[in-house]
Coordinates of C-alpha atoms in Angstrom, one line a residue:
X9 CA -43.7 6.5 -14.6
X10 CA -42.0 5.4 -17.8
X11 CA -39.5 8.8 -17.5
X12 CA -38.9 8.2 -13.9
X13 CA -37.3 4.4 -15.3
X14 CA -35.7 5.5 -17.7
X15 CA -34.0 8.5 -15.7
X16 CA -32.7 6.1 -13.1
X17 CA -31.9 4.1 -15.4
X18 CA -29.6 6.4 -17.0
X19 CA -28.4 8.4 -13.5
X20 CA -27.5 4.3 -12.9
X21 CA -25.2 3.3 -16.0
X22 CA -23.4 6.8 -16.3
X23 CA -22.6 6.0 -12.5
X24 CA -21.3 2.7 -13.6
X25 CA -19.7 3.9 -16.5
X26 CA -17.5 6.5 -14.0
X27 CA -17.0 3.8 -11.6
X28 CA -15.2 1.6 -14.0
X29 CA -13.1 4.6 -15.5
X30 CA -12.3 5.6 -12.4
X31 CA -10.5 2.6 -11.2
X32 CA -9.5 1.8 -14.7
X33 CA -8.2 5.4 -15.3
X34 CA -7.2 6.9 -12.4
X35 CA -4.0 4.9 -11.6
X36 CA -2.9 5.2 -14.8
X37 CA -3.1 8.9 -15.3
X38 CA -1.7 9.3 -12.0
X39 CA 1.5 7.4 -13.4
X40 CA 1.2 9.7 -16.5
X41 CA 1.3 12.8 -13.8
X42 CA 4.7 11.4 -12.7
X43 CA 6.8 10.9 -15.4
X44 CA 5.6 14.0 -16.8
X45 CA 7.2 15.6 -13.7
X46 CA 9.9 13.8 -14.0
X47 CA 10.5 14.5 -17.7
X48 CA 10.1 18.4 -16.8
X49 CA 12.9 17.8 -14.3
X50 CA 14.9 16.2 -16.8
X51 CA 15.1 12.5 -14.5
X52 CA 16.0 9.7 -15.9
X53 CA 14.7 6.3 -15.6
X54 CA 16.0 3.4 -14.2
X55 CA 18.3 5.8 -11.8
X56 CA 17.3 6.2 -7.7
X57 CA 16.6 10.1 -6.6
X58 CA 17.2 10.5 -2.8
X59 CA 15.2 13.0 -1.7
X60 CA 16.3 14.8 1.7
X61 CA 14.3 15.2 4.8
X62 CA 10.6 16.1 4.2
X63 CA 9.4 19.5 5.4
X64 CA 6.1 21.2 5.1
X65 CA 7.6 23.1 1.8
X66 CA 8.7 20.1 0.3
X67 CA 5.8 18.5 -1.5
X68 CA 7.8 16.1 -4.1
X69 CA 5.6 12.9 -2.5
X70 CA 2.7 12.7 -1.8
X71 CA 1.0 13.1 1.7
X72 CA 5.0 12.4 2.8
X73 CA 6.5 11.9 6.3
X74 CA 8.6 13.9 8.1
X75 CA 10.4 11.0 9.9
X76 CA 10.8 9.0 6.6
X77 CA 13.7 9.2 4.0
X78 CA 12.7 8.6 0.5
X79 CA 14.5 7.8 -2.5
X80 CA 12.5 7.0 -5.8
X81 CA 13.2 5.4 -9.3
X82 CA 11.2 5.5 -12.0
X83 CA 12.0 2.1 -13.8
X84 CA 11.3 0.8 -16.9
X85 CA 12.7 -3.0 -17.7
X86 CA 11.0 -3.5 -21.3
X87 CA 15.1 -3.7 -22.7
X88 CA 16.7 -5.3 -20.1
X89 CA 16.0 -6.5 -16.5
X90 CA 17.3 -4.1 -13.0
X91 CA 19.5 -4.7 -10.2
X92 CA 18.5 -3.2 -7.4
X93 CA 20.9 -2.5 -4.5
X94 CA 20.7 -1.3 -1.0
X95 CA 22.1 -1.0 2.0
X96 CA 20.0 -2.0 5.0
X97 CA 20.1 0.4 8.5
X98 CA 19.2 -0.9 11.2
X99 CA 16.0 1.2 11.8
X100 CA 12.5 0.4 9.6
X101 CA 13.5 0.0 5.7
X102 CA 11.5 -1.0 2.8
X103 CA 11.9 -1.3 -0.7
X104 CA 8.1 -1.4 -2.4
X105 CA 7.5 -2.0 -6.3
X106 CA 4.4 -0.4 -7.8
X107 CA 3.4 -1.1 -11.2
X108 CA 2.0 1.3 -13.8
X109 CA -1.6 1.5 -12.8
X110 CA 0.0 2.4 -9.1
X111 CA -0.5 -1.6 -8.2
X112 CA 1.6 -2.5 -5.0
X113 CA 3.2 -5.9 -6.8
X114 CA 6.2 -6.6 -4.0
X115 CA 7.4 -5.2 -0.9
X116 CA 10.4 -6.4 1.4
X117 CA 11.3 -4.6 4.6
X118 CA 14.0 -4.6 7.2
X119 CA 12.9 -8.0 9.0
X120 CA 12.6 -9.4 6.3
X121 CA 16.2 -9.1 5.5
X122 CA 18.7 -11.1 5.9
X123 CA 21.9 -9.3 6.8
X124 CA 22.8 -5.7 6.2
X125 CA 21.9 -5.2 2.5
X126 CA 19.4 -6.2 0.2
X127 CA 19.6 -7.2 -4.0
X128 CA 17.1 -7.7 -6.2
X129 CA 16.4 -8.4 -9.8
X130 CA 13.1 -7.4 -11.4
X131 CA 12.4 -9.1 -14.4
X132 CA 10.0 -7.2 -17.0
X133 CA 6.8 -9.3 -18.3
X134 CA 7.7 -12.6 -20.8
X135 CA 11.4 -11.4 -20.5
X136 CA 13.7 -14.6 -20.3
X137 CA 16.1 -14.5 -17.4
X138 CA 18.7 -16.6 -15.7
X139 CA 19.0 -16.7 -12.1
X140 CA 21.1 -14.2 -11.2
X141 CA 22.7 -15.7 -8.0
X142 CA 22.2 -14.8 -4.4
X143 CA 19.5 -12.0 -5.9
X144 CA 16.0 -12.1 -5.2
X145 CA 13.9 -12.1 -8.3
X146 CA 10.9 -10.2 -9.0
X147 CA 8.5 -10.0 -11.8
X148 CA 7.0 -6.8 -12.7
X149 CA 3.5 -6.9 -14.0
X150 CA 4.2 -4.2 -16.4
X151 CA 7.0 -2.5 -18.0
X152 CA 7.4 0.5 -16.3
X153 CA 6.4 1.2 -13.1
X154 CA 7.9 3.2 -9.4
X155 CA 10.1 1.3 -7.0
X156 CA 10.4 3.4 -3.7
X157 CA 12.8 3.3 -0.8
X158 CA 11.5 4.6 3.0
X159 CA 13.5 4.7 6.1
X160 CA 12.4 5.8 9.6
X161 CA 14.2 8.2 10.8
X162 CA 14.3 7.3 14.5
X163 CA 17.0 9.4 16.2
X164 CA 17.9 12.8 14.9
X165 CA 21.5 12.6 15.3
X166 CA 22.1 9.2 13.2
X167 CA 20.7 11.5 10.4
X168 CA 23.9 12.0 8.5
X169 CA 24.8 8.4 8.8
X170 CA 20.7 7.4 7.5
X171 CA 21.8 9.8 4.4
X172 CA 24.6 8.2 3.7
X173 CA 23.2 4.7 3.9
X174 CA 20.2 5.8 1.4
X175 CA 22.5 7.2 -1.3
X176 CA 24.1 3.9 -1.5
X177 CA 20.5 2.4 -3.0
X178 CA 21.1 1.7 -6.8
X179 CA 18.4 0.7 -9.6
X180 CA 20.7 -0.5 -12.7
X181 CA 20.1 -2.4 -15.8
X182 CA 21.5 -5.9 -16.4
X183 CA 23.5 -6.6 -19.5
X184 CA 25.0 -10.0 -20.4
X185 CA 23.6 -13.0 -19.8
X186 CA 19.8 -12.0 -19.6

């Protein structure tokens, strides 16, 4: 009886002990993952990649959309805080900020929006900052982290004109006064 305990015992804190590096783990290393693909492709931080149309070779995010637009920047604001730009279409937008252990921190969308372009600061953990203006200012829990761009693509011929409004996103660092 005393091996039966001791075995269920033991089947219950390894299952613990996976549960907790799981969830501790996980997120992280799938942030690892991601900037050593980027490093590979030789991306920068703190710069937005647009990436074109989604098709069924393009695998670059995951589980993507065919009828979304992405554009991606790896950020890291442990120097300096980031400006981040965007013009607004008026079709679904968002701009989401995910943390290093993948943590969904902010999120803003088109509705939420007022007017036809969007600017916000993200400030890096105990950085000092002054109010930048008209900006809206984030705090990121973490240093480095993702912020990604997604708009709906809702009528294949204001493609072109989508494609142009996504390039115009920006991510770039403050300097002066921060």
């Amino acid at each position: 009886m005393k091996r039966w305990l001791y075995r269920i015992l033991a089947t219950l804190a390894l299952a613990a002990l996976f549960h907790v590096l799981t969830v501790m783990a996980f997120p992280r290393a799938v942030m690892v993952a991601l900037a050593w693909k980027a490093k590979d492709q030789n991306l920068s931080t703190n710069v937005f990649y647009h990436q074109p149309r989604v098709t069924a070779e393009s695998r670059t995010v995951i589980r993507p959309s065919p009828d979304l637009l992405y554009s991606a920047c790896a950020y890291d604001v442990s120097k300096a805080p980031l400006r981040f730009s965007a013009a607004v279409p008026d079709t679904y937008w968002s701009l989401s900020f995910f943390a290093s252990n993948t943590d969904n921190f902010f999120v803003i969308n088109d509705r939420e929006v007022k007017g036809n372009s969007v600017d916000v600061v993200l400030i890096g953990p105990g950085m000092p900052y002054k109010n930048p203006g008209n900006a809206r200012v984030v705090f990121s829990p973490t240093s480095r982290g993702v912020a990604i761009i997604r708009i709906l693509i809702t009528d294949e011929n204001k493609m072109e004109d989508l494609a142009a409004i996504q390039k115009q996103a920006s991510c770039t660092p403050l300097s002066g006064g921060f």
